[in-house]
mmCIF file of N, CA and C in Angstrom:
data_model
loop_
_atom_site.group_PDB
_atom_site.id
_atom_site.type_symbol
_atom_site.label_atom_id
_atom_site.label_comp_id
_atom_site.label_asym_id
_atom_site.label_seq_id
_atom_site.Cartn_x
_atom_site.Cartn_y
_atom_site.Cartn_z
ATOM 1 N N MET M 9 -7.855 34.798 -1.167
ATOM 2 C CA MET M 9 -8.942 35.055 -0.233
ATOM 3 C C MET M 9 -9.738 33.764 -0.019
ATOM 4 N N ALA M 10 -9.983 33.395 1.235
ATOM 5 C CA ALA M 10 -10.699 32.161 1.569
ATOM 6 C C ALA M 10 -12.195 32.330 1.344
ATOM 7 N N ASN M 11 -12.819 31.283 0.864
ATOM 8 C CA ASN M 11 -14.264 31.273 0.667
ATOM 9 C C ASN M 11 -14.890 30.601 1.881
ATOM 10 N N ASN M 12 -15.606 31.373 2.691
ATOM 11 C CA ASN M 12 -16.231 30.827 3.899
ATOM 12 C C ASN M 12 -17.639 30.322 3.642
ATOM 13 N N ASN M 13 -18.032 30.262 2.379
ATOM 14 C CA ASN M 13 -19.367 29.803 2.031
ATOM 15 C C ASN M 13 -19.373 28.334 1.664
ATOM 16 N N LYS M 14 -18.565 27.551 2.335
ATOM 17 C CA LYS M 14 -18.513 26.112 2.101
ATOM 18 C C LYS M 14 -18.668 25.385 3.429
ATOM 19 N N SER M 15 -19.216 24.205 3.328
ATOM 20 C CA SER M 15 -19.369 23.341 4.483
ATOM 21 C C SER M 15 -18.946 21.945 4.057
ATOM 22 N N GLU M 16 -18.447 21.163 4.988
ATOM 23 C CA GLU M 16 -17.947 19.838 4.637
ATOM 24 C C GLU M 16 -18.536 18.785 5.567
ATOM 25 N N ILE M 17 -18.910 17.680 4.976
ATOM 26 C CA ILE M 17 -19.366 16.511 5.718
ATOM 27 C C ILE M 17 -18.410 15.381 5.369
ATOM 28 N N LYS M 18 -17.872 14.733 6.385
ATOM 29 C CA LYS M 18 -16.920 13.647 6.158
ATOM 30 C C LYS M 18 -17.515 12.334 6.654
ATOM 31 N N ILE M 19 -17.266 11.282 5.887
ATOM 32 C CA ILE M 19 -17.696 9.939 6.272
ATOM 33 C C ILE M 19 -16.471 9.045 6.227
ATOM 34 N N GLN M 20 -16.207 8.359 7.339
ATOM 35 C CA GLN M 20 -15.084 7.427 7.404
ATOM 36 C C GLN M 20 -15.635 6.007 7.507
ATOM 37 N N ILE M 21 -15.053 5.110 6.737
ATOM 38 C CA ILE M 21 -15.495 3.721 6.721
ATOM 39 C C ILE M 21 -14.286 2.838 6.995
ATOM 40 N N GLU M 22 -14.349 2.068 8.071
ATOM 41 C CA GLU M 22 -13.290 1.103 8.367
ATOM 42 C C GLU M 22 -13.777 -0.270 7.910
ATOM 43 N N LEU M 23 -12.967 -0.923 7.072
ATOM 44 C CA LEU M 23 -13.337 -2.198 6.473
ATOM 45 C C LEU M 23 -12.540 -3.339 7.086
ATOM 46 N N ASP M 24 -13.142 -4.538 7.081
ATOM 47 C CA ASP M 24 -12.397 -5.728 7.496
ATOM 48 C C ASP M 24 -11.611 -6.252 6.292
ATOM 49 N N ASP M 25 -10.966 -7.378 6.449
ATOM 50 C CA ASP M 25 -10.142 -7.938 5.371
ATOM 51 C C ASP M 25 -10.949 -8.285 4.119
ATOM 52 N N ASN M 26 -12.251 -8.511 4.284
ATOM 53 C CA ASN M 26 -13.129 -8.819 3.154
ATOM 54 C C ASN M 26 -13.829 -7.563 2.607
ATOM 55 N N ARG M 27 -13.391 -6.404 3.063
ATOM 56 C CA ARG M 27 -13.928 -5.113 2.649
ATOM 57 C C ARG M 27 -15.389 -4.907 3.071
ATOM 58 N N ILE M 28 -15.740 -5.522 4.194
ATOM 59 C CA ILE M 28 -17.067 -5.351 4.795
ATOM 60 C C ILE M 28 -16.943 -4.259 5.861
ATOM 61 N N PRO M 29 -17.856 -3.281 5.875
ATOM 62 C CA PRO M 29 -17.759 -2.213 6.881
ATOM 63 C C PRO M 29 -17.820 -2.743 8.314
ATOM 64 N N GLU M 30 -16.813 -2.375 9.087
ATOM 65 C CA GLU M 30 -16.782 -2.711 10.514
ATOM 66 C C GLU M 30 -17.169 -1.514 11.367
ATOM 67 N N LYS M 31 -16.815 -0.329 10.885
ATOM 68 C CA LYS M 31 -17.076 0.879 11.656
ATOM 69 C C LYS M 31 -17.350 2.034 10.697
ATOM 70 N N LEU M 32 -18.394 2.781 10.989
ATOM 71 C CA LEU M 32 -18.745 3.973 10.229
ATOM 72 C C LEU M 32 -18.698 5.164 11.178
ATOM 73 N N SER M 33 -18.119 6.246 10.731
ATOM 74 C CA SER M 33 -18.068 7.485 11.510
ATOM 75 C C SER M 33 -18.322 8.643 10.568
ATOM 76 N N TRP M 34 -18.859 9.728 11.117
ATOM 77 C CA TRP M 34 -19.103 10.892 10.302
ATOM 78 C C TRP M 34 -18.869 12.155 11.108
ATOM 79 N N ALA M 35 -18.588 13.221 10.384
ATOM 80 C CA ALA M 35 -18.354 14.513 11.024
ATOM 81 C C ALA M 35 -18.959 15.608 10.155
ATOM 82 N N ALA M 36 -19.573 16.554 10.802
ATOM 83 C CA ALA M 36 -20.091 17.771 10.170
ATOM 84 C C ALA M 36 -19.838 18.882 11.185
ATOM 85 N N VAL M 37 -18.611 19.365 11.207
ATOM 86 C CA VAL M 37 -18.160 20.290 12.248
ATOM 87 C C VAL M 37 -19.068 21.512 12.335
ATOM 88 N N GLU M 38 -19.465 22.055 11.193
ATOM 89 C CA GLU M 38 -20.339 23.234 11.187
ATOM 90 C C GLU M 38 -21.680 22.934 11.868
ATOM 91 N N GLY M 39 -22.119 21.670 11.790
ATOM 92 C CA GLY M 39 -23.369 21.259 12.424
ATOM 93 C C GLY M 39 -23.193 20.761 13.843
ATOM 94 N N GLY M 40 -21.965 20.822 14.360
ATOM 95 C CA GLY M 40 -21.712 20.435 15.743
ATOM 96 C C GLY M 40 -21.395 18.960 15.932
ATOM 97 N N VAL M 41 -21.129 18.235 14.835
ATOM 98 C CA VAL M 41 -20.789 16.817 14.939
ATOM 99 C C VAL M 41 -19.295 16.688 14.651
ATOM 100 N N GLU M 42 -18.520 16.385 15.683
ATOM 101 C CA GLU M 42 -17.065 16.285 15.522
ATOM 102 C C GLU M 42 -16.669 14.963 14.869
ATOM 103 N N LEU M 43 -17.028 13.861 15.467
ATOM 104 C CA LEU M 43 -16.796 12.532 14.894
ATOM 105 C C LEU M 43 -17.718 11.590 15.653
ATOM 106 N N GLU M 44 -18.765 11.162 14.991
ATOM 107 C CA GLU M 44 -19.803 10.357 15.628
ATOM 108 C C GLU M 44 -19.900 9.012 14.928
ATOM 109 N N GLU M 45 -19.974 7.955 15.729
ATOM 110 C CA GLU M 45 -20.114 6.617 15.148
ATOM 111 C C GLU M 45 -21.542 6.397 14.678
ATOM 112 N N ALA M 46 -21.664 5.563 13.661
ATOM 113 C CA ALA M 46 -22.968 5.175 13.137
ATOM 114 C C ALA M 46 -22.877 3.712 12.720
ATOM 115 N N ARG M 47 -23.993 3.043 12.682
ATOM 116 C CA ARG M 47 -24.011 1.658 12.213
ATOM 117 C C ARG M 47 -24.506 1.547 10.784
ATOM 118 N N ALA M 48 -25.132 2.617 10.282
ATOM 119 C CA ALA M 48 -25.651 2.582 8.911
ATOM 120 C C ALA M 48 -25.783 3.999 8.389
ATOM 121 N N PHE M 49 -25.712 4.130 7.064
ATOM 122 C CA PHE M 49 -26.039 5.402 6.447
ATOM 123 C C PHE M 49 -26.489 5.178 5.016
ATOM 124 N N MET M 50 -27.302 6.137 4.552
ATOM 125 C CA MET M 50 -27.764 6.149 3.169
ATOM 126 C C MET M 50 -27.518 7.544 2.636
ATOM 127 N N LEU M 51 -26.960 7.598 1.446
ATOM 128 C CA LEU M 51 -26.689 8.872 0.797
ATOM 129 C C LEU M 51 -27.254 8.804 -0.618
ATOM 130 N N SER M 52 -28.083 9.776 -0.959
ATOM 131 C CA SER M 52 -28.643 9.871 -2.306
ATOM 132 C C SER M 52 -28.266 11.226 -2.876
ATOM 133 N N VAL M 53 -27.764 11.202 -4.104
ATOM 134 C CA VAL M 53 -27.343 12.428 -4.770
ATOM 135 C C VAL M 53 -28.014 12.493 -6.136
ATOM 136 N N TRP M 54 -28.636 13.629 -6.453
ATOM 137 C CA TRP M 54 -29.337 13.802 -7.715
ATOM 138 C C TRP M 54 -28.370 14.321 -8.776
ATOM 139 N N ASN M 55 -28.320 13.642 -9.898
ATOM 140 C CA ASN M 55 -27.539 14.081 -11.055
ATOM 141 C C ASN M 55 -28.519 14.676 -12.050
ATOM 142 N N SER M 56 -28.553 15.989 -12.118
ATOM 143 C CA SER M 56 -29.528 16.685 -12.955
ATOM 144 C C SER M 56 -29.301 16.438 -14.443
ATOM 145 N N ASP M 57 -28.045 16.317 -14.851
ATOM 146 C CA ASP M 57 -27.765 16.080 -16.271
ATOM 147 C C ASP M 57 -28.319 14.738 -16.733
ATOM 148 N N GLU M 58 -28.124 13.713 -15.912
ATOM 149 C CA GLU M 58 -28.570 12.360 -16.262
ATOM 150 C C GLU M 58 -30.008 12.080 -15.826
ATOM 151 N N LYS M 59 -30.544 12.929 -14.959
ATOM 152 C CA LYS M 59 -31.866 12.718 -14.357
ATOM 153 C C LYS M 59 -31.911 11.368 -13.627
ATOM 154 N N THR M 60 -30.846 11.109 -12.848
ATOM 155 C CA THR M 60 -30.748 9.868 -12.083
ATOM 156 C C THR M 60 -30.271 10.169 -10.664
ATOM 157 N N THR M 61 -30.584 9.248 -9.784
ATOM 158 C CA THR M 61 -30.127 9.321 -8.408
ATOM 159 C C THR M 61 -29.000 8.329 -8.215
ATOM 160 N N LYS M 62 -27.913 8.808 -7.657
ATOM 161 C CA LYS M 62 -26.785 7.956 -7.295
ATOM 162 C C LYS M 62 -26.898 7.704 -5.801
ATOM 163 N N CYS M 63 -26.739 6.439 -5.395
ATOM 164 C CA CYS M 63 -26.942 6.091 -3.991
ATOM 165 C C CYS M 63 -25.776 5.289 -3.437
ATOM 166 N N ILE M 64 -25.534 5.512 -2.164
ATOM 167 C CA ILE M 64 -24.605 4.687 -1.396
ATOM 168 C C ILE M 64 -25.348 4.283 -0.125
ATOM 169 N N GLU M 65 -25.445 3.004 0.102
ATOM 170 C CA GLU M 65 -26.041 2.494 1.332
ATOM 171 C C GLU M 65 -25.031 1.557 1.973
ATOM 172 N N LEU M 66 -24.648 1.837 3.189
ATOM 173 C CA LEU M 66 -23.701 0.990 3.913
ATOM 174 C C LEU M 66 -24.185 0.767 5.324
ATOM 175 N N TRP M 67 -23.869 -0.414 5.856
ATOM 176 C CA TRP M 67 -24.134 -0.701 7.262
ATOM 177 C C TRP M 67 -23.040 -1.632 7.754
ATOM 178 N N THR M 68 -22.779 -1.535 9.047
ATOM 179 C CA THR M 68 -21.740 -2.370 9.636
ATOM 180 C C THR M 68 -22.250 -3.786 9.793
ATOM 181 N N LYS M 69 -21.304 -4.709 9.835
ATOM 182 C CA LYS M 69 -21.694 -6.120 9.927
ATOM 183 C C LYS M 69 -22.346 -6.455 11.263
ATOM 184 N N ASP M 70 -22.224 -5.575 12.256
ATOM 185 C CA ASP M 70 -22.865 -5.839 13.545
ATOM 186 C C ASP M 70 -24.174 -5.061 13.718
ATOM 187 N N MET M 71 -24.679 -4.490 12.629
ATOM 188 C CA MET M 71 -25.960 -3.776 12.690
ATOM 189 C C MET M 71 -27.082 -4.785 12.901
ATOM 190 N N PRO M 72 -27.780 -4.701 14.048
ATOM 191 C CA PRO M 72 -28.865 -5.654 14.301
ATOM 192 C C PRO M 72 -30.046 -5.435 13.356
ATOM 193 N N VAL M 73 -30.689 -6.512 12.973
ATOM 194 C CA VAL M 73 -31.827 -6.441 12.046
ATOM 195 C C VAL M 73 -32.945 -5.579 12.624
ATOM 196 N N ASP M 74 -33.205 -5.682 13.919
ATOM 197 C CA ASP M 74 -34.283 -4.875 14.505
ATOM 198 C C ASP M 74 -33.967 -3.380 14.402
ATOM 199 N N GLU M 75 -32.699 -3.008 14.556
ATOM 200 C CA GLU M 75 -32.320 -1.610 14.393
ATOM 201 C C GLU M 75 -32.402 -1.187 12.924
ATOM 202 N N MET M 76 -32.076 -2.085 12.009
ATOM 203 C CA MET M 76 -32.171 -1.771 10.576
ATOM 204 C C MET M 76 -33.619 -1.473 10.201
ATOM 205 N N LYS M 77 -34.560 -2.221 10.743
ATOM 206 C CA LYS M 77 -35.976 -1.970 10.470
ATOM 207 C C LYS M 77 -36.393 -0.588 10.968
ATOM 208 N N ILE M 78 -35.929 -0.218 12.157
ATOM 209 C CA ILE M 78 -36.233 1.108 12.707
ATOM 210 C C ILE M 78 -35.568 2.189 11.858
ATOM 211 N N PHE M 79 -34.331 1.950 11.456
ATOM 212 C CA PHE M 79 -33.593 2.895 10.615
ATOM 213 C C PHE M 79 -34.349 3.146 9.309
ATOM 214 N N PHE M 80 -34.821 2.090 8.671
ATOM 215 C CA PHE M 80 -35.575 2.253 7.426
ATOM 216 C C PHE M 80 -36.867 3.028 7.677
ATOM 217 N N HIS M 81 -37.574 2.697 8.749
ATOM 218 C CA HIS M 81 -38.822 3.392 9.045
ATOM 219 C C HIS M 81 -38.568 4.880 9.260
ATOM 220 N N GLN M 82 -37.570 5.197 10.061
ATOM 221 C CA GLN M 82 -37.283 6.600 10.328
ATOM 222 C C GLN M 82 -36.806 7.326 9.059
ATOM 223 N N THR M 83 -36.085 6.627 8.204
ATOM 224 C CA THR M 83 -35.651 7.214 6.933
ATOM 225 C C THR M 83 -36.858 7.503 6.048
ATOM 226 N N LEU M 84 -37.799 6.572 5.987
ATOM 227 C CA LEU M 84 -39.022 6.792 5.207
ATOM 228 C C LEU M 84 -39.811 7.984 5.750
ATOM 229 N N LEU M 85 -39.896 8.105 7.074
ATOM 230 C CA LEU M 85 -40.585 9.252 7.678
ATOM 231 C C LEU M 85 -39.893 10.561 7.301
ATOM 232 N N SER M 86 -38.571 10.556 7.366
ATOM 233 C CA SER M 86 -37.805 11.748 7.015
ATOM 234 C C SER M 86 -37.993 12.110 5.546
ATOM 235 N N MET M 87 -37.985 11.100 4.681
ATOM 236 C CA MET M 87 -38.195 11.344 3.248
ATOM 237 C C MET M 87 -39.593 11.906 2.999
ATOM 238 N N THR M 88 -40.580 11.431 3.744
ATOM 239 C CA THR M 88 -41.945 11.925 3.612
ATOM 240 C C THR M 88 -42.011 13.404 3.971
ATOM 241 N N GLU M 89 -41.377 13.761 5.075
ATOM 242 C CA GLU M 89 -41.365 15.157 5.514
ATOM 243 C C GLU M 89 -40.622 16.036 4.502
ATOM 244 N N THR M 90 -39.494 15.555 4.031
ATOM 245 C CA THR M 90 -38.717 16.315 3.047
ATOM 246 C C THR M 90 -39.497 16.479 1.749
ATOM 247 N N PHE M 91 -40.166 15.414 1.316
ATOM 248 C CA PHE M 91 -40.977 15.488 0.094
ATOM 249 C C PHE M 91 -42.046 16.567 0.229
ATOM 250 N N GLN M 92 -42.707 16.609 1.375
ATOM 251 C CA GLN M 92 -43.767 17.595 1.595
ATOM 252 C C GLN M 92 -43.189 19.005 1.560
ATOM 253 N N LYS M 93 -42.063 19.218 2.250
ATOM 254 C CA LYS M 93 -41.438 20.541 2.276
ATOM 255 C C LYS M 93 -40.964 20.963 0.876
ATOM 256 N N ALA M 94 -40.391 20.020 0.131
ATOM 257 C CA ALA M 94 -39.804 20.336 -1.169
ATOM 258 C C ALA M 94 -40.845 20.549 -2.261
ATOM 259 N N THR M 95 -41.973 19.838 -2.173
ATOM 260 C CA THR M 95 -42.953 19.898 -3.256
ATOM 261 C C THR M 95 -44.263 20.576 -2.875
ATOM 262 N N GLY M 96 -44.574 20.596 -1.587
ATOM 263 C CA GLY M 96 -45.861 21.133 -1.150
ATOM 264 C C GLY M 96 -47.032 20.229 -1.504
ATOM 265 N N ASP M 97 -46.750 19.010 -1.939
ATOM 266 C CA ASP M 97 -47.791 18.074 -2.374
ATOM 267 C C ASP M 97 -48.374 17.362 -1.147
ATOM 268 N N GLU M 98 -49.428 17.948 -0.607
ATOM 269 C CA GLU M 98 -50.047 17.430 0.617
ATOM 270 C C GLU M 98 -50.666 16.046 0.412
ATOM 271 N N LYS M 99 -51.297 15.851 -0.738
ATOM 272 C CA LYS M 99 -51.987 14.579 -0.991
ATOM 273 C C LYS M 99 -50.995 13.415 -1.032
ATOM 274 N N MET M 100 -49.905 13.562 -1.774
ATOM 275 C CA MET M 100 -48.921 12.474 -1.848
ATOM 276 C C MET M 100 -48.192 12.314 -0.521
ATOM 277 N N SER M 101 -47.953 13.421 0.179
ATOM 278 C CA SER M 101 -47.306 13.337 1.493
ATOM 279 C C SER M 101 -48.163 12.525 2.457
ATOM 280 N N ALA M 102 -49.466 12.725 2.401
ATOM 281 C CA ALA M 102 -50.376 11.966 3.254
ATOM 282 C C ALA M 102 -50.353 10.484 2.873
ATOM 283 N N THR M 103 -50.279 10.205 1.574
ATOM 284 C CA THR M 103 -50.187 8.815 1.109
ATOM 285 C C THR M 103 -48.890 8.180 1.586
ATOM 286 N N MET M 104 -47.804 8.925 1.505
ATOM 287 C CA MET M 104 -46.513 8.411 1.975
ATOM 288 C C MET M 104 -46.559 8.167 3.493
ATOM 289 N N GLN M 105 -47.205 9.063 4.226
ATOM 290 C CA GLN M 105 -47.335 8.889 5.680
ATOM 291 C C GLN M 105 -48.153 7.640 5.987
ATOM 292 N N ASP M 106 -49.208 7.404 5.220
ATOM 293 C CA ASP M 106 -50.006 6.188 5.397
ATOM 294 C C ASP M 106 -49.128 4.948 5.195
ATOM 295 N N PHE M 107 -48.256 4.984 4.178
ATOM 296 C CA PHE M 107 -47.361 3.850 3.960
ATOM 297 C C PHE M 107 -46.402 3.684 5.142
ATOM 298 N N CYS M 108 -45.882 4.777 5.669
ATOM 299 C CA CYS M 108 -44.985 4.695 6.832
ATOM 300 C C CYS M 108 -45.700 4.048 8.019
ATOM 301 N N ASP M 109 -46.956 4.413 8.220
ATOM 302 C CA ASP M 109 -47.748 3.815 9.292
ATOM 303 C C ASP M 109 -47.943 2.319 9.047
ATOM 304 N N TYR M 110 -48.247 1.961 7.815
ATOM 305 C CA TYR M 110 -48.420 0.551 7.422
ATOM 306 C C TYR M 110 -47.114 -0.218 7.635
ATOM 307 N N PHE M 111 -46.012 0.359 7.204
ATOM 308 C CA PHE M 111 -44.680 -0.246 7.354
ATOM 309 C C PHE M 111 -44.400 -0.538 8.838
ATOM 310 N N ALA M 112 -44.642 0.457 9.688
ATOM 311 C CA ALA M 112 -44.404 0.302 11.129
ATOM 312 C C ALA M 112 -45.307 -0.762 11.722
ATOM 313 N N GLU M 113 -46.563 -0.789 11.277
ATOM 314 C CA GLU M 113 -47.517 -1.789 11.780
ATOM 315 C C GLU M 113 -47.088 -3.207 11.395
ATOM 316 N N LYS M 114 -46.734 -3.403 10.129
ATOM 317 C CA LYS M 114 -46.342 -4.732 9.650
ATOM 318 C C LYS M 114 -45.048 -5.227 10.301
ATOM 319 N N LEU M 115 -44.140 -4.333 10.619
ATOM 320 C CA LEU M 115 -42.892 -4.721 11.281
ATOM 321 C C LEU M 115 -43.022 -4.705 12.799
ATOM 322 N N GLU M 116 -44.231 -4.366 13.272
ATOM 323 C CA GLU M 116 -44.514 -4.305 14.706
ATOM 324 C C GLU M 116 -43.544 -3.376 15.429
ATOM 325 N N LEU M 117 -43.323 -2.194 14.828
ATOM 326 C CA LEU M 117 -42.432 -1.208 15.424
ATOM 327 C C LEU M 117 -43.128 -0.378 16.485
ATOM 328 N N ARG M 118 -44.438 -0.298 16.380
ATOM 329 C CA ARG M 118 -45.238 0.446 17.374
ATOM 330 C C ARG M 118 -46.090 -0.542 18.141
ATOM 331 N N LYS M 119 -45.832 -0.615 19.405
ATOM 332 C CA LYS M 119 -46.571 -1.591 20.215
ATOM 333 C C LYS M 119 -47.410 -0.915 21.255
#
């Protein structure tokens, strides 16, 4: 009997001869993403036994620095929202939002 309570996310990485990412693609069919290109991704996984976070951060060699700055800012905003939803800690969420605003200001992302 098949278990339909599973979902799969796939990440494909095409490397050059020096093993530097040239192309990143991902798919999450259940979420409506068949195969979409990306220039960067970050994946964090919590290991409860070790109480550590395992991370993978990759970006293609043609990822522009200005886009990387925007990517980091948007990732920080997303983490702030997720932190608030997961913990309900309004005070720290507001502090994190203040940092996101500061980050955007210093990188001149909002003009």
